[in-house]
PDB file of C-alpha atoms in Angstrom:
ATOM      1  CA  UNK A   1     -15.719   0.131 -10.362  1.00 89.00           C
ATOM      2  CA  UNK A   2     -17.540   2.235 -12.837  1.00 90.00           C
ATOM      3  CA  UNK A   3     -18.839   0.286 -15.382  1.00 89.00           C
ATOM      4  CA  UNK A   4     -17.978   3.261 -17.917  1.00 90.00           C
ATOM      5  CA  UNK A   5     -14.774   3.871 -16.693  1.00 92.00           C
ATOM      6  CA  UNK A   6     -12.894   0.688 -15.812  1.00 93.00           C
ATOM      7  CA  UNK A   7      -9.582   1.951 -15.075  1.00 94.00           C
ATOM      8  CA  UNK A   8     -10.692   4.939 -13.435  1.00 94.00           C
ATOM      9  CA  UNK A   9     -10.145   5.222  -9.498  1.00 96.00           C
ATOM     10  CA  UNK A  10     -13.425   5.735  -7.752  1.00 94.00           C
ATOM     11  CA  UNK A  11     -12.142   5.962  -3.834  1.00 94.00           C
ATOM     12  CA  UNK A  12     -10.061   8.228  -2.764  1.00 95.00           C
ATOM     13  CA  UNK A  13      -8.060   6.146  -0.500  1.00 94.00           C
ATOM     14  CA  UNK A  14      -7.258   4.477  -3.532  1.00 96.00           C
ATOM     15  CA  UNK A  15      -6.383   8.038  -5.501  1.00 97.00           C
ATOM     16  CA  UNK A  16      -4.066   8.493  -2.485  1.00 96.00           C
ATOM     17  CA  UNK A  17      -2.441   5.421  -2.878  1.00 97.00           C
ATOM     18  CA  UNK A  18      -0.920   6.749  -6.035  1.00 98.00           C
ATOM     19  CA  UNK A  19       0.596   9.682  -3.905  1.00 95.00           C
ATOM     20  CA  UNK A  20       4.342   8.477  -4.997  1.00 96.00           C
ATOM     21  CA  UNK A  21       3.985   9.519  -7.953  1.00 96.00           C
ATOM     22  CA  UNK A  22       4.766  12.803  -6.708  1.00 92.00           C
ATOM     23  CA  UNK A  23       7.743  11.846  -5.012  1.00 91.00           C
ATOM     24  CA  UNK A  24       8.744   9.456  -7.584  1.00 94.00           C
ATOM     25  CA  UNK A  25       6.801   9.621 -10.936  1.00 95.00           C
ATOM     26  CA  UNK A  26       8.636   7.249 -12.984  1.00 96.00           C
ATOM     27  CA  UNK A  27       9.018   4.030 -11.459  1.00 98.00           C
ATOM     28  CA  UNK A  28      10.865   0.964 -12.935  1.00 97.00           C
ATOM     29  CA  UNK A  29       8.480  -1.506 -10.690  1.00 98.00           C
ATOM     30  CA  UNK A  30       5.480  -1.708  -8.552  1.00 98.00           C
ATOM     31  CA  UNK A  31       4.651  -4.675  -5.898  1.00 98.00           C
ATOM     32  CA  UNK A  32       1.502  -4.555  -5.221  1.00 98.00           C
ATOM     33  CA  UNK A  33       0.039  -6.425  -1.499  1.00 98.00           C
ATOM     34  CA  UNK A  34      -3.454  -7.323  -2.401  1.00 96.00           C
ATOM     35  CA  UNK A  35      -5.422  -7.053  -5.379  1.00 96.00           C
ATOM     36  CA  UNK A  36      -8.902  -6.717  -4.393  1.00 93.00           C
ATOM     37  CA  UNK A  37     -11.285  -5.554  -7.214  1.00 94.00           C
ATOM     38  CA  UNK A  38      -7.728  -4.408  -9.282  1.00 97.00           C
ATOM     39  CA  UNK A  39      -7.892  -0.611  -9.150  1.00 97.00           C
ATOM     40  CA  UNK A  40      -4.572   0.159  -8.154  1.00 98.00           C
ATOM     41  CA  UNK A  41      -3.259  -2.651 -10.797  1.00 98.00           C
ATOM     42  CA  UNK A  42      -5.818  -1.780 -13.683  1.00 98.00           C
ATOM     43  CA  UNK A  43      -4.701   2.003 -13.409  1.00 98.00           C
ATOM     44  CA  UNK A  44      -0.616   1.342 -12.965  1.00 98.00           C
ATOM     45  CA  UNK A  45      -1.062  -0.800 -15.822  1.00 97.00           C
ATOM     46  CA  UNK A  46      -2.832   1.773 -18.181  1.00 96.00           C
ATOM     47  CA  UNK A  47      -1.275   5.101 -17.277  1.00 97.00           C
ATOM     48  CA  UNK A  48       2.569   3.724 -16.122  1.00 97.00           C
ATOM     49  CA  UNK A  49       3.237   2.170 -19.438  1.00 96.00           C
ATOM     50  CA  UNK A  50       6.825   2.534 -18.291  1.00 97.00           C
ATOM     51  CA  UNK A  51       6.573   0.343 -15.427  1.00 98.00           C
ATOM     52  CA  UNK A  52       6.383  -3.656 -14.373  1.00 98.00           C
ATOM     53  CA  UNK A  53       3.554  -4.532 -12.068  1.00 98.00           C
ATOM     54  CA  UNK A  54       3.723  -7.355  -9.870  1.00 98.00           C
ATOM     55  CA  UNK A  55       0.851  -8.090  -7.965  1.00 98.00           C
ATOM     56  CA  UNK A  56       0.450 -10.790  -4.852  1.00 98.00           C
ATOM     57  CA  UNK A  57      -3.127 -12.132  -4.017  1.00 97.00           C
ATOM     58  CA  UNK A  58      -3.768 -14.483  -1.143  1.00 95.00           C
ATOM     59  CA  UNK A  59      -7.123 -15.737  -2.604  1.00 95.00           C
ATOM     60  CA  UNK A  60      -7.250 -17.687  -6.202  1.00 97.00           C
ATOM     61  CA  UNK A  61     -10.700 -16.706  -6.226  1.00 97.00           C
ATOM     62  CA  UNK A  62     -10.030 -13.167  -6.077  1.00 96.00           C
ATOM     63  CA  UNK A  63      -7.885 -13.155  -8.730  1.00 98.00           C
ATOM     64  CA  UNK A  64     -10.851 -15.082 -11.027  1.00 97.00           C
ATOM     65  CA  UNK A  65     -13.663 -12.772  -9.455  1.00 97.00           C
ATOM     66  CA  UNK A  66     -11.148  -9.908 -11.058  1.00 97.00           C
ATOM     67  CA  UNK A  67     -10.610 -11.174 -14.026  1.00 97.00           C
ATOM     68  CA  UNK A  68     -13.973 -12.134 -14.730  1.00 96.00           C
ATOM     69  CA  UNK A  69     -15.953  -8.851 -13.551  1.00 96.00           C
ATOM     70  CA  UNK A  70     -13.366  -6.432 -13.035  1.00 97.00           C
ATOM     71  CA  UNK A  71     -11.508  -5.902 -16.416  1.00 96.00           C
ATOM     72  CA  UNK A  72      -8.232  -7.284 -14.636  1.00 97.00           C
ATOM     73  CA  UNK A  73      -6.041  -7.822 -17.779  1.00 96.00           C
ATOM     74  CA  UNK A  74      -4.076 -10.788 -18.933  1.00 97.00           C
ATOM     75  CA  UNK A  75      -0.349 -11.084 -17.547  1.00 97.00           C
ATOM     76  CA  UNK A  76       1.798  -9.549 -20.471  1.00 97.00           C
ATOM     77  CA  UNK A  77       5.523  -8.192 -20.050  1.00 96.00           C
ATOM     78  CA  UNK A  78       4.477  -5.622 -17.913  1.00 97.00           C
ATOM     79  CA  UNK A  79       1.738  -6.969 -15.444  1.00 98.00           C
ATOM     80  CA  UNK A  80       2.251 -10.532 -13.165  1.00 98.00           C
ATOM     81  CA  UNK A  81      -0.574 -11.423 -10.725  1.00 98.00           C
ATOM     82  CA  UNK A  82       0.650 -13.953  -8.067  1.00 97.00           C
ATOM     83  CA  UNK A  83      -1.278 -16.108  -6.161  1.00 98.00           C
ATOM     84  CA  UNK A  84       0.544 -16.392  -2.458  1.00 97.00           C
ATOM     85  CA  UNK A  85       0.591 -14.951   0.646  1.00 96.00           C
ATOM     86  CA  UNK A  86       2.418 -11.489   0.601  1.00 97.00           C
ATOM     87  CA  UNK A  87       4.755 -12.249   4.193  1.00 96.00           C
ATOM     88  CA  UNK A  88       5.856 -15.180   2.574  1.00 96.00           C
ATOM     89  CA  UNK A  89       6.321 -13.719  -0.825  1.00 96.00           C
ATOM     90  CA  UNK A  90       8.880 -10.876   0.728  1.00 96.00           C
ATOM     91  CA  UNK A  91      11.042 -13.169   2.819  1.00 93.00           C
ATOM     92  CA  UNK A  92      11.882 -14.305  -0.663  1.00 90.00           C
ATOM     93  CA  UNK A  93      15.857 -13.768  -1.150  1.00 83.00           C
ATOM     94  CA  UNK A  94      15.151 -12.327  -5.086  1.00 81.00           C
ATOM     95  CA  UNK A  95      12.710 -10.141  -4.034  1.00 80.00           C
ATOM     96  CA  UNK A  96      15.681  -7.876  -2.008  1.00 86.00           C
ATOM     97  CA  UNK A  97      15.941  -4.357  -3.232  1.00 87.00           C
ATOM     98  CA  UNK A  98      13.409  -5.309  -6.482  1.00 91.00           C
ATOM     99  CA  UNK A  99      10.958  -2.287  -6.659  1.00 97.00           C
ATOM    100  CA  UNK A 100      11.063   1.166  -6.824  1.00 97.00           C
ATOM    101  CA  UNK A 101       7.333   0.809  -5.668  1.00 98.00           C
ATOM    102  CA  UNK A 102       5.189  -0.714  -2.816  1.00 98.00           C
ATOM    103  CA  UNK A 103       1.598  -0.399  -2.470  1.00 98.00           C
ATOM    104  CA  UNK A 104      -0.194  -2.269   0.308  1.00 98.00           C
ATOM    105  CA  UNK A 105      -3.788  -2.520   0.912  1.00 95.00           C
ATOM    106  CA  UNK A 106      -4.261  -5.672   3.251  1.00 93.00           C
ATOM    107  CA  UNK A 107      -7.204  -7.062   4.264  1.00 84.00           C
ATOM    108  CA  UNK A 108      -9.361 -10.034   4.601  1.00 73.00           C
ATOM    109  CA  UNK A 109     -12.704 -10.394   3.868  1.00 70.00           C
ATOM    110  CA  UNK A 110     -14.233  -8.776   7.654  1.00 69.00           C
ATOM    111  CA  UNK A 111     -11.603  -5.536   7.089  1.00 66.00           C
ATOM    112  CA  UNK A 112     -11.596  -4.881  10.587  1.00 66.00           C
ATOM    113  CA  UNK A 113      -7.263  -4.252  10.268  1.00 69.00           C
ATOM    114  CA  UNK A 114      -4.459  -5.221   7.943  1.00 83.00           C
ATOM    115  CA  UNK A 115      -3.981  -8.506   7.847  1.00 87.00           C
ATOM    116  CA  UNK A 116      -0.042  -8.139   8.417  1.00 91.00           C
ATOM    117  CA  UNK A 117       0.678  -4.810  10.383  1.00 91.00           C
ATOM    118  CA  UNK A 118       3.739  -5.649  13.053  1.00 93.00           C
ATOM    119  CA  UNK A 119       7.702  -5.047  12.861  1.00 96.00           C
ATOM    120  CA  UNK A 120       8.674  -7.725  11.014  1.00 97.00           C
ATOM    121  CA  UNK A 121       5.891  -7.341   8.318  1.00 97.00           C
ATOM    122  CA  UNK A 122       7.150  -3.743   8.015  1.00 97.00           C
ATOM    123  CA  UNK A 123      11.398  -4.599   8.046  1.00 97.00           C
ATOM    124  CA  UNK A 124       9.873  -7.150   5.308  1.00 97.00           C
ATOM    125  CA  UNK A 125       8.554  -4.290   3.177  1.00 97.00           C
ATOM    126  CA  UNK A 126      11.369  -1.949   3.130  1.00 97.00           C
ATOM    127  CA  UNK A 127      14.229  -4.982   1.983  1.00 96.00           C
ATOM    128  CA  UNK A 128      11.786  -4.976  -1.236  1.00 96.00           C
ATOM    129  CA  UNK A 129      12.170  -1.351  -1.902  1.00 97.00           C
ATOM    130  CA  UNK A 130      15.404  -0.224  -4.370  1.00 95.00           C
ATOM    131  CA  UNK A 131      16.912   3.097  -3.618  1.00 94.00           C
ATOM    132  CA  UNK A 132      15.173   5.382  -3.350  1.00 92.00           C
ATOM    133  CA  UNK A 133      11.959   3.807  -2.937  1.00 95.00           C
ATOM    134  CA  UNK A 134       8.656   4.380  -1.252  1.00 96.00           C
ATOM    135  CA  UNK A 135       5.926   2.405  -0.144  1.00 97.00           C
ATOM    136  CA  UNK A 136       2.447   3.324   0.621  1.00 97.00           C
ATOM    137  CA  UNK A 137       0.169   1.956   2.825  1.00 96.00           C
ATOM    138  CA  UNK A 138      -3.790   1.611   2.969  1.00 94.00           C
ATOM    139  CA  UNK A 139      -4.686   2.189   6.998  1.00 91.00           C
ATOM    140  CA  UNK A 140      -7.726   2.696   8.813  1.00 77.00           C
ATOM    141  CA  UNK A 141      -7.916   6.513  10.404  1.00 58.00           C
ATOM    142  CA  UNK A 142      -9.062   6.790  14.114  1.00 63.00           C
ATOM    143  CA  UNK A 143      -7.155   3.482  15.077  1.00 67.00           C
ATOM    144  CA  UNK A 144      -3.680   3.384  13.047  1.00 82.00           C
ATOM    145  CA  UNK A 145      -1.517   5.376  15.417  1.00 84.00           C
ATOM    146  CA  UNK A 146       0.094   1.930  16.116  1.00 87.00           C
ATOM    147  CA  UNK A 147       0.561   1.093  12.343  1.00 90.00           C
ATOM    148  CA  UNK A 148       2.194   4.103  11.931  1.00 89.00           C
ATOM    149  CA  UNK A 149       3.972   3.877  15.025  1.00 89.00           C
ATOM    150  CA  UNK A 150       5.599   0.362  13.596  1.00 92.00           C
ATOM    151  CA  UNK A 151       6.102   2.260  10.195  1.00 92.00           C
ATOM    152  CA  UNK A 152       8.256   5.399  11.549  1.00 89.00           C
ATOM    153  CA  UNK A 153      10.272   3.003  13.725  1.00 90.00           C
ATOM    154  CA  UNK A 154      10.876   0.720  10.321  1.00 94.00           C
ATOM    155  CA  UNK A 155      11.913   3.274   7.873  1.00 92.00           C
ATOM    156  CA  UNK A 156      13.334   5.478  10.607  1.00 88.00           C
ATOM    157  CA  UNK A 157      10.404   7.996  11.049  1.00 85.00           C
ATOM    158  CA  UNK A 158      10.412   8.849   7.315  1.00 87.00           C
ATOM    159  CA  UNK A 159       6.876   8.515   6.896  1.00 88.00           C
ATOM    160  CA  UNK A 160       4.267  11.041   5.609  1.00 88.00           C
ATOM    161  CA  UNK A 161       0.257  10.744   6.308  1.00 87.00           C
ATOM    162  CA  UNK A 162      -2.621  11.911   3.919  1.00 88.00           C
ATOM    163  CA  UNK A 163      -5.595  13.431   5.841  1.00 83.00           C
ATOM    164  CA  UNK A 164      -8.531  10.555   6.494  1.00 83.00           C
ATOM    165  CA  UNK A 165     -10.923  10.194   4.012  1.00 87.00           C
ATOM    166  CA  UNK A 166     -14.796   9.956   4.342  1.00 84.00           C
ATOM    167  CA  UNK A 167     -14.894   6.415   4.242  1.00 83.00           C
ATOM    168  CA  UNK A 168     -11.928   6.336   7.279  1.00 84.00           C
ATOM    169  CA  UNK A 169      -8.455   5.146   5.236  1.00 88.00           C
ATOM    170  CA  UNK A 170      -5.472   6.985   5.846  1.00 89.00           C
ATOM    171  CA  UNK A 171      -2.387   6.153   3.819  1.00 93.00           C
ATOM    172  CA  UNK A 172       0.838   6.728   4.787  1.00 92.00           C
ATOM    173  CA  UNK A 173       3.547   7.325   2.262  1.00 93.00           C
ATOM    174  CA  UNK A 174       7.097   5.723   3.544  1.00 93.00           C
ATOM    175  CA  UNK A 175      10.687   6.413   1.457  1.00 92.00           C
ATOM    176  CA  UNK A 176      13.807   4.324   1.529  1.00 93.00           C
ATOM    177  CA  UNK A 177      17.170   5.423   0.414  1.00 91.00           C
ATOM    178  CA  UNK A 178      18.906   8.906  -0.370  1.00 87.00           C
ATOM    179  CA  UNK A 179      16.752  12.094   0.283  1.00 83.00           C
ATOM    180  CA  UNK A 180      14.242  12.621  -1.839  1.00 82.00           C
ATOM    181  CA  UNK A 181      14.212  16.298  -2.519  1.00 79.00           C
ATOM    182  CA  UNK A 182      11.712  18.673  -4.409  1.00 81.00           C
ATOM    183  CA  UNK A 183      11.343  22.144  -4.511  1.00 77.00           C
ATOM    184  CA  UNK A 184       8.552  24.003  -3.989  1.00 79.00           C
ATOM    185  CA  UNK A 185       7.704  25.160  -7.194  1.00 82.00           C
ATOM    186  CA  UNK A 186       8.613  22.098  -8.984  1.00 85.00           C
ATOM    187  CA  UNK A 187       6.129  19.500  -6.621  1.00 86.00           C
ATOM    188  CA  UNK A 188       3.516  21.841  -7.903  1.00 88.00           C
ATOM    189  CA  UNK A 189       3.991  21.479 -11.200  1.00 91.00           C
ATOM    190  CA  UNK A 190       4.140  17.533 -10.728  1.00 93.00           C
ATOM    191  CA  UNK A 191       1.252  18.006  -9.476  1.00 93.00           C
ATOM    192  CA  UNK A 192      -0.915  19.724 -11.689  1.00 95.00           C
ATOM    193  CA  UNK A 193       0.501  17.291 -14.483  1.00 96.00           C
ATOM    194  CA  UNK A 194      -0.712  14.327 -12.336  1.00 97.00           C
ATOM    195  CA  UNK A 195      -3.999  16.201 -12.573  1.00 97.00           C
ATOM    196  CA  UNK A 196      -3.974  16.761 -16.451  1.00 96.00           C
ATOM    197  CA  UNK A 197      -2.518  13.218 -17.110  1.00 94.00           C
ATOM    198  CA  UNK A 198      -3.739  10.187 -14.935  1.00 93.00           C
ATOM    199  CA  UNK A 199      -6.294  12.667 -13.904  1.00 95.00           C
ATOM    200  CA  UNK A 200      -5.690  12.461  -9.851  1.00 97.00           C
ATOM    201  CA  UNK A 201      -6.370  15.189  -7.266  1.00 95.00           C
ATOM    202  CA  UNK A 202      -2.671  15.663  -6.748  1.00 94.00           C
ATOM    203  CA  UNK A 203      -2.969  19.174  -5.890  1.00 92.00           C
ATOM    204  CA  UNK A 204      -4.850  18.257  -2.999  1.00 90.00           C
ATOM    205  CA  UNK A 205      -2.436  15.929  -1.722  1.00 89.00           C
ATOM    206  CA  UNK A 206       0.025  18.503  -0.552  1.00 84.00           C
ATOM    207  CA  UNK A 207      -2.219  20.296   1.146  1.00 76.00           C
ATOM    208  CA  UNK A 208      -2.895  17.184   3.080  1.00 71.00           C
ATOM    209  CA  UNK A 209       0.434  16.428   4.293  1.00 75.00           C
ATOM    210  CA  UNK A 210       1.958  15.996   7.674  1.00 72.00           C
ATOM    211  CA  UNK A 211       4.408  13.530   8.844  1.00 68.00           C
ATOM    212  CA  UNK A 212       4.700  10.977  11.527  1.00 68.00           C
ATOM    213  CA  UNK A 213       7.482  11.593  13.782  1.00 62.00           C
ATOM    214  CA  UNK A 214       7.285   8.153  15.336  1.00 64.00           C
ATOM    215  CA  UNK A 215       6.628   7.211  19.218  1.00 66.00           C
ATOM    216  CA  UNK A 216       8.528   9.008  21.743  1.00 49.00           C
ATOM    217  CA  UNK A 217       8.945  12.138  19.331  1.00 46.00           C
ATOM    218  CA  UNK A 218       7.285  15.314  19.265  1.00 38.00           C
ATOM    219  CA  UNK A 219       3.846  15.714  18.519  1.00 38.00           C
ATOM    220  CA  UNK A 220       1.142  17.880  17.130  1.00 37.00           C
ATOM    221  CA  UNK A 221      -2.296  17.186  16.473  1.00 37.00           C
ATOM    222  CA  UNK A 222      -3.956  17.122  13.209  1.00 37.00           C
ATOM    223  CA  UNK A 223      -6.021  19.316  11.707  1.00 38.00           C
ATOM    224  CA  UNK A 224      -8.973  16.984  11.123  1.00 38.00           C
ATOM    225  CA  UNK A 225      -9.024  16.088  14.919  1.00 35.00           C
ATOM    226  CA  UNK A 226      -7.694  12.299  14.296  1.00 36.00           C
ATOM    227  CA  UNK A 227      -5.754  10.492  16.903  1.00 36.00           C
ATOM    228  CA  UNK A 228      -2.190   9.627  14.987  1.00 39.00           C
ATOM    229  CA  UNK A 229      -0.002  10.019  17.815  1.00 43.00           C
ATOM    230  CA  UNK A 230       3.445  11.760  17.332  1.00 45.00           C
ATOM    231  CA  UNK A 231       2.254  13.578  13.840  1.00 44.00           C
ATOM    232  CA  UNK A 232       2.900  17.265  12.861  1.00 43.00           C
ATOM    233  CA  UNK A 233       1.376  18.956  10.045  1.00 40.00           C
ATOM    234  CA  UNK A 234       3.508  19.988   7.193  1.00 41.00           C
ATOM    235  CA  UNK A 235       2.994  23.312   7.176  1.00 40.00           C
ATOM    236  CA  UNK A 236       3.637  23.721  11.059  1.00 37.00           C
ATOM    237  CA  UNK A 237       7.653  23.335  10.072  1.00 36.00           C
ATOM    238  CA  UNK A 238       8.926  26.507   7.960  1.00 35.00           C
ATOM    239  CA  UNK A 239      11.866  24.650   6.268  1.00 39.00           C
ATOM    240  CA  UNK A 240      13.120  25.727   2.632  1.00 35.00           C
ATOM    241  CA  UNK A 241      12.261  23.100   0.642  1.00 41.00           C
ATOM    242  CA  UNK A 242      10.622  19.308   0.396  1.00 46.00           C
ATOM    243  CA  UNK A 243      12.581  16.182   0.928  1.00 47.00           C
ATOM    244  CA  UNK A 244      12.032  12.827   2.459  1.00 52.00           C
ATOM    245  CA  UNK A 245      15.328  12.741   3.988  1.00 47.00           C
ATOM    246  CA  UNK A 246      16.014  13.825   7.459  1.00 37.00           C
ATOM    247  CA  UNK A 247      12.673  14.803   7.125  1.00 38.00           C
ATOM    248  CA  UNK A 248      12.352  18.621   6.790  1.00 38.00           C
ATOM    249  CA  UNK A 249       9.141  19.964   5.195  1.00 37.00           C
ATOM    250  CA  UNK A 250       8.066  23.445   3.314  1.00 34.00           C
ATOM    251  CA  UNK A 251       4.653  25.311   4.523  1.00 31.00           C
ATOM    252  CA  UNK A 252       3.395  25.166   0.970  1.00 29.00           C
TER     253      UNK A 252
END
């Protein structure tokens, strides 16, 4: 965190995370997997005044450590940090079909993987999700082929990737429900409000996209040389328009 700027994100995995917002920009409410220093909860909370955060935190002392040195607010109407583990959490019945949201950034205090990152984790994550809905996901570059693998298979290969960034995360954007469509024109203007608003290199996201076809389905390799398995680059398909549906992407 910058000291300055408290609610400002400083890593870009954690800019990407707020990649729905392009998809969709005005969500009812977020669950959040993992609080860690509060980035992702300190900026939903400032610039989605329109949403209802919900955030769930294995570690009490994470949540103090947070609040303490981090600027993590208060709970209020719109922001409620749980302590509990995040499986156990989901395979709640109320939480079925409960946010429009999901960001997850899992990991425990040696970060060598996500914490949760099979099938049933995954099938756990979608049932949260309203429709439409995405979820994004904080994964580590050169070795998530098998995350994302898990992912496509989930939410039936509707799943977009971000290029890696410096520090190796790659987050993957997945989408629940009816197609999620967008032309051309219009995703770039979301985009360069993203950038006047909140202040995020949105533009920049969709020049990063390419989406993950899943195992068993064609491939193509990146443009950044990383090993993702079946994944295609955006541009490589010339369809007419943007839309997590089917999944049909515009060289743009």
């Amino acid at each position: 965190m910058r000291i300055a700027q408290p609610y400002r994100l400083e890593l870009e995995y954690q800019q990407q995370m707020m990649a729905p917002l392009l998809l969709l920009p005005r969500p009812r409410t977020i669950l959040q997997l993992g609080l860690g220093a509060a980035a992702l909860t300190k900026f939903c909370h400032r610039h989605l005044p329109f949403a209802q955060t919900v955030v769930v935190e294995l570690d009490q002392a994470v949540i103090g450590t947070a609040r303490r040195w981090f600027m993590l607010p208060q709970d209020d109407s719109r922001l409620t940090v749980v302590c509990d583990d995040a499986m156990a959490y989901l395979q709640r019945p109320r939480l079925h079909a409960s946010s429009d949201w999901l960001q997850v950034d899992l990991y425990d205090a040696q970060a060598r993987g996500p914490v949760y990152d099979d099938t049933l984790f995954y099938l756990a994550c979608r049932t949260a999700l309203r429709e439409p809905g995405v979820a994004s996901f904080n994964l580590f570059g050169r070795h998530c082929g098998a995350s994302l693998d898990a992912i496509a298979t989930v939410f039936e290969r509707r799943v977009i990737v971000l290029d890696e960034v410096e520090a190796g995360n790659r987050v993957a954007m997945a989408a629940v429900g009816p197609p999620i469509r967008i032309g051309p024109a219009h995703l770039r203007r979301r985009a360069r409000a993203i950038e006047a608003g909140p202040g995020l290199p949105a533009t920049r996201w969709i020049g990063a996209l390419r989406f993950h076809t899943g195992p068993g389905r064609p491939s193509g390799r990146p443009r950044d040389g990383s090993s993702l398995g079946a994944c295609r680059v955006v541009g490589a398909l010339p369809q007419s328009e943007v839309f997590l549906g089917s999944i049909a992407w515009l060289d743009l």
